[in-house]
Amino acid sequence: MRYPRDFLGYGPNPPHANWPGGANIAVQFVLNYEEGGENNILHGDAASEAFLADVVGAAPWPGQRHWNIESMYEYGGRAGFWRLHRLFTERNLPVTVYGVATALMRAPEQVKAMLDADWEIASHGYKWVEHKDMPEDAERNQIAEAIRLHTVATGARPKGWYTGRCSLNTVDLVSEEGGFAYISDTYDDDLPYWRVHNGKPQLIIPYTLSANDMRFVTASGFANGEDYFQFLKDSFDCLYAEGEAGAPRMMTIGLHCRLAGQPGRFQGLKKFVDYISGFDKVWVPTRLAIAEHWAEHHPYKTPELQPSKMNRETFIATFGGVFEHSPWIAERAFEGELSPGNDTATGIHFALQCQFRMATEAERLDVLKAHPDLAGKLAAARRLTEASTAEQASAGLDALTDAERETFTALNTAYVEKFGFPFIIAVRDNTKSSILEAFKARLENTREAEFETACRQVERIAELRIRVLFGEQP
């Protein structure tokens, strides 16, 4: 079974963004232009719009126009857009527009203003409607039509994409369409990342709903512009400090003409723009500029090992020997739930370790018995596995004096007689002397305690072997 969701991402060590000018943060403003692309029976839709407008508890009206909702959307084109346009052009701040294709076709003056300001105009889909129940072929056709109309309206094909009210298939379908420097239908990171679909990498630049002005008209959202400013400021301060500490991030602010374009809300946005102007190491780009920067500085690299993508034969061949002579552990892990979170040394060790821990006591005992004696007869006869040979050599157990060998032989014999399985220790974590000390100390344990100790050592040995496979220093 393969679980597709990725809860790991970059993990504890994200790449250094290396933003231009050594910036601690990339602050990116998105203006969603949806007015004229929303649900409306004039547009051939079944009902009126009810999403992201100042009507509390609005619901679609089947077969009817909703005059109040329509006029609120019209405010965005008539007044809100121009208020936001003045702010960003006066401050000479780059903006990315998410333009709904049918909305752009109904906004000639606004489109000209966007182009004159040299704003990036990315695609926001064909219409501002819900896609969750849309058949794949229908959505695929709408993607193609969005690109066609966008090109007609702006004079250029869009290089960025964000549907917003997307389906489970949207990102895959847009990736398959191709030709996009980035897709933004995710909210899962503070940095861009590469996503592979059908063997091809696609850059993803995550978007935001938390720092989005849509929260002015949603439950538990922003009550006023001051609330919005404070949230944006706190977000900026956190990310700026992380960048100053050596981990630069990206911050996106999502805006709508009919929402942040309202005077009281606008003042909070303006205050934030004034605030960040007081910082030196801030890069304000378009999303396309971020995509081009990331592609240059962090191009896609195929991982050497991706356990969750392996077929059964390759998986067993790669990890079947991690637990000594016990390939059944890898077999069970393969049949279990593997995900992108298992594509690291820690992740795949966790998957194998869980199978070992879920095994019966008799099965785990067999794993213990599969381990060779330290510096025993198998080592002398050079019949250890390659991994065991390297491990014992790392602690100098392949070069014992006659006296040391006699000591190890006596200890091995006493240990097996008492516990019924060989003494097991992660030799890469130890020296010859510390191994001898542990040998003597653990002979004093009860069998129950020693069984658990030996099992934990088996898990540690497996972890070290996996790290070698991943090219990490054990």
mmCIF file of N, CA, C and O in Angstrom, residues 374-375 379 384-400 408 425-435 457 460-461 464-465 468 473-474:
data_model
loop_
_atom_site.group_PDB
_atom_site.id
_atom_site.type_symbol
_atom_site.label_atom_id
_atom_site.label_comp_id
_atom_site.label_asym_id
_atom_site.label_seq_id
_atom_site.Cartn_x
_atom_site.Cartn_y
_atom_site.Cartn_z
ATOM 1 N N LEU A 374 30.278 -12.219 18.228
ATOM 2 C CA LEU A 374 31.326 -11.241 17.989
ATOM 3 C C LEU A 374 32.685 -11.927 18.004
ATOM 4 O O LEU A 374 33.012 -12.657 18.942
ATOM 5 N N ALA A 375 33.441 -11.687 16.922
ATOM 6 C CA ALA A 375 34.784 -12.277 16.804
ATOM 7 C C ALA A 375 34.743 -13.785 16.984
ATOM 8 O O ALA A 375 35.651 -14.392 17.552
ATOM 9 N N ALA A 379 33.437 -15.330 11.873
ATOM 10 C CA ALA A 379 34.362 -14.266 11.495
ATOM 11 C C ALA A 379 35.712 -14.848 11.116
ATOM 12 O O ALA A 379 36.333 -14.444 10.129
ATOM 13 N N LEU A 384 30.962 -14.171 7.514
ATOM 14 C CA LEU A 384 29.996 -13.148 7.931
ATOM 15 C C LEU A 384 29.411 -12.464 6.698
ATOM 16 O O LEU A 384 29.996 -12.476 5.619
ATOM 17 N N THR A 385 28.253 -11.846 6.895
ATOM 18 C CA THR A 385 27.725 -11.011 5.820
ATOM 19 C C THR A 385 28.665 -9.828 5.622
ATOM 20 O O THR A 385 29.471 -9.477 6.505
ATOM 21 N N GLU A 386 28.565 -9.212 4.467
ATOM 22 C CA GLU A 386 29.424 -8.068 4.172
ATOM 23 C C GLU A 386 29.245 -6.969 5.214
ATOM 24 O O GLU A 386 30.223 -6.352 5.665
ATOM 25 N N ALA A 387 27.987 -6.726 5.613
ATOM 26 C CA ALA A 387 27.726 -5.680 6.603
ATOM 27 C C ALA A 387 28.353 -6.026 7.949
ATOM 28 O O ALA A 387 28.995 -5.188 8.590
ATOM 29 N N SER A 388 28.187 -7.286 8.392
ATOM 30 C CA SER A 388 28.750 -7.692 9.676
ATOM 31 C C SER A 388 30.265 -7.638 9.658
ATOM 32 O O SER A 388 30.904 -7.250 10.644
ATOM 33 N N THR A 389 30.855 -8.014 8.536
ATOM 34 C CA THR A 389 32.316 -7.969 8.416
ATOM 35 C C THR A 389 32.820 -6.547 8.601
ATOM 36 O O THR A 389 33.768 -6.291 9.359
ATOM 37 N N ALA A 390 32.166 -5.580 7.904
ATOM 38 C CA ALA A 390 32.582 -4.180 8.004
ATOM 39 C C ALA A 390 32.375 -3.648 9.411
ATOM 40 O O ALA A 390 33.210 -2.905 9.940
ATOM 41 N N GLU A 391 31.284 -4.040 10.035
ATOM 42 C CA GLU A 391 30.980 -3.544 11.372
ATOM 43 C C GLU A 391 31.982 -4.058 12.392
ATOM 44 O O GLU A 391 32.493 -3.287 13.220
ATOM 45 N N GLN A 392 32.277 -5.338 12.349
ATOM 46 C CA GLN A 392 33.225 -5.885 13.323
ATOM 47 C C GLN A 392 34.621 -5.314 13.093
ATOM 48 O O GLN A 392 35.365 -5.049 14.042
ATOM 49 N N ALA A 393 34.946 -5.068 11.838
ATOM 50 C CA ALA A 393 36.261 -4.482 11.541
ATOM 51 C C ALA A 393 36.355 -3.054 12.063
ATOM 52 O O ALA A 393 37.428 -2.590 12.470
ATOM 53 N N SER A 394 35.212 -2.333 12.069
ATOM 54 C CA SER A 394 35.230 -0.940 12.518
ATOM 55 C C SER A 394 35.641 -0.811 13.973
ATOM 56 O O SER A 394 36.120 0.238 14.403
ATOM 57 N N ALA A 395 35.431 -1.864 14.759
ATOM 58 C CA ALA A 395 35.819 -1.840 16.177
ATOM 59 C C ALA A 395 37.091 -2.640 16.423
ATOM 60 O O ALA A 395 37.455 -2.891 17.577
ATOM 61 N N GLY A 396 37.742 -3.048 15.360
ATOM 62 C CA GLY A 396 39.000 -3.785 15.503
ATOM 63 C C GLY A 396 38.827 -5.229 15.907
ATOM 64 O O GLY A 396 39.783 -5.874 16.358
ATOM 65 N N LEU A 397 37.626 -5.784 15.731
ATOM 66 C CA LEU A 397 37.394 -7.171 16.133
ATOM 67 C C LEU A 397 37.940 -8.174 15.131
ATOM 68 O O LEU A 397 37.908 -9.383 15.380
ATOM 69 N N ASP A 398 38.437 -7.661 14.009
ATOM 70 C CA ASP A 398 39.054 -8.556 13.025
ATOM 71 C C ASP A 398 40.556 -8.678 13.238
ATOM 72 O O ASP A 398 41.253 -9.356 12.471
ATOM 73 N N ALA A 399 41.061 -8.013 14.268
ATOM 74 C CA ALA A 399 42.507 -8.026 14.517
ATOM 75 C C ALA A 399 42.779 -8.209 16.005
ATOM 76 O O ALA A 399 43.465 -7.411 16.647
ATOM 77 N N LEU A 400 42.221 -9.262 16.579
ATOM 78 C CA LEU A 400 42.400 -9.536 18.010
ATOM 79 C C LEU A 400 43.675 -10.323 18.263
ATOM 80 O O LEU A 400 44.126 -11.112 17.423
ATOM 81 N N PHE A 408 36.878 -13.224 24.229
ATOM 82 C CA PHE A 408 35.605 -13.110 23.513
ATOM 83 C C PHE A 408 34.909 -14.468 23.401
ATOM 84 O O PHE A 408 33.692 -14.578 23.554
ATOM 85 N N ILE A 425 25.534 -6.127 19.847
ATOM 86 C CA ILE A 425 25.784 -4.731 20.165
ATOM 87 C C ILE A 425 26.136 -4.002 18.878
ATOM 88 O O ILE A 425 26.726 -4.592 17.964
ATOM 89 N N ALA A 426 25.730 -2.743 18.768
ATOM 90 C CA ALA A 426 26.060 -1.942 17.588
ATOM 91 C C ALA A 426 27.527 -1.557 17.687
ATOM 92 O O ALA A 426 27.882 -0.584 18.354
ATOM 93 N N VAL A 427 28.376 -2.348 17.053
ATOM 94 C CA VAL A 427 29.820 -2.158 17.226
ATOM 95 C C VAL A 427 30.291 -0.810 16.673
ATOM 96 O O VAL A 427 31.309 -0.279 17.135
ATOM 97 N N ARG A 428 29.571 -0.248 15.697
ATOM 98 C CA ARG A 428 29.992 1.054 15.151
ATOM 99 C C ARG A 428 29.866 2.171 16.187
ATOM 100 O O ARG A 428 30.458 3.243 16.029
ATOM 101 N N ASP A 429 29.073 1.943 17.228
ATOM 102 C CA ASP A 429 28.934 2.927 18.298
ATOM 103 C C ASP A 429 29.965 2.713 19.408
ATOM 104 O O ASP A 429 29.965 3.460 20.397
ATOM 105 N N ASN A 430 30.825 1.692 19.252
ATOM 106 C CA ASN A 430 31.671 1.280 20.364
ATOM 107 C C ASN A 430 33.116 1.068 19.944
ATOM 108 O O ASN A 430 33.455 1.083 18.760
ATOM 109 N N THR A 431 33.933 0.841 20.966
ATOM 110 C CA THR A 431 35.314 0.432 20.769
ATOM 111 C C THR A 431 35.464 -0.985 21.315
ATOM 112 O O THR A 431 34.554 -1.512 21.969
ATOM 113 N N LYS A 432 36.604 -1.562 21.060
ATOM 114 C CA LYS A 432 36.845 -2.908 21.556
ATOM 115 C C LYS A 432 36.701 -2.967 23.070
ATOM 116 O O LYS A 432 36.070 -3.885 23.620
ATOM 117 N N SER A 433 37.206 -1.969 23.757
ATOM 118 C CA SER A 433 37.159 -1.991 25.224
ATOM 119 C C SER A 433 35.734 -1.777 25.734
ATOM 120 O O SER A 433 35.304 -2.420 26.696
ATOM 121 N N SER A 434 34.976 -0.865 25.089
ATOM 122 C CA SER A 434 33.608 -0.619 25.556
ATOM 123 C C SER A 434 32.714 -1.824 25.274
ATOM 124 O O SER A 434 31.774 -2.095 26.020
ATOM 125 N N ILE A 435 33.025 -2.558 24.209
ATOM 126 C CA ILE A 435 32.267 -3.781 23.907
ATOM 127 C C ILE A 435 32.496 -4.817 25.005
ATOM 128 O O ILE A 435 31.557 -5.464 25.494
ATOM 129 N N GLN A 457 19.428 -3.125 20.311
ATOM 130 C CA GLN A 457 20.705 -3.104 19.604
ATOM 131 C C GLN A 457 20.541 -3.556 18.147
ATOM 132 O O GLN A 457 21.183 -3.027 17.244
ATOM 133 N N ARG A 460 19.269 -0.631 16.333
ATOM 134 C CA ARG A 460 20.333 0.350 16.113
ATOM 135 C C ARG A 460 21.267 -0.101 14.993
ATOM 136 O O ARG A 460 21.670 0.703 14.148
ATOM 137 N N ILE A 461 21.593 -1.366 14.958
ATOM 138 C CA ILE A 461 22.438 -1.890 13.877
ATOM 139 C C ILE A 461 21.751 -1.671 12.535
ATOM 140 O O ILE A 461 22.377 -1.252 11.549
ATOM 141 N N LEU A 464 22.044 1.984 11.481
ATOM 142 C CA LEU A 464 23.370 2.322 10.982
ATOM 143 C C LEU A 464 23.585 1.770 9.580
ATOM 144 O O LEU A 464 24.195 2.420 8.723
ATOM 145 N N ARG A 465 23.093 0.572 9.324
ATOM 146 C CA ARG A 465 23.228 -0.021 7.991
ATOM 147 C C ARG A 465 22.453 0.785 6.953
ATOM 148 O O ARG A 465 22.918 0.977 5.819
ATOM 149 N N VAL A 468 24.250 3.937 5.970
ATOM 150 C CA VAL A 468 25.309 3.650 4.998
ATOM 151 C C VAL A 468 24.709 3.565 3.590
ATOM 152 O O VAL A 468 25.269 4.097 2.633
ATOM 153 N N GLN A 473 27.093 9.217 7.019
ATOM 154 C CA GLN A 473 28.092 8.702 7.943
ATOM 155 C C GLN A 473 27.383 8.045 9.129
ATOM 156 O O GLN A 473 26.578 8.708 9.805
ATOM 157 N N PRO A 474 27.628 6.792 9.383
ATOM 158 C CA PRO A 474 26.970 6.132 10.527
ATOM 159 C C PRO A 474 27.532 6.625 11.855
ATOM 160 O O PRO A 474 28.589 7.234 11.900
#
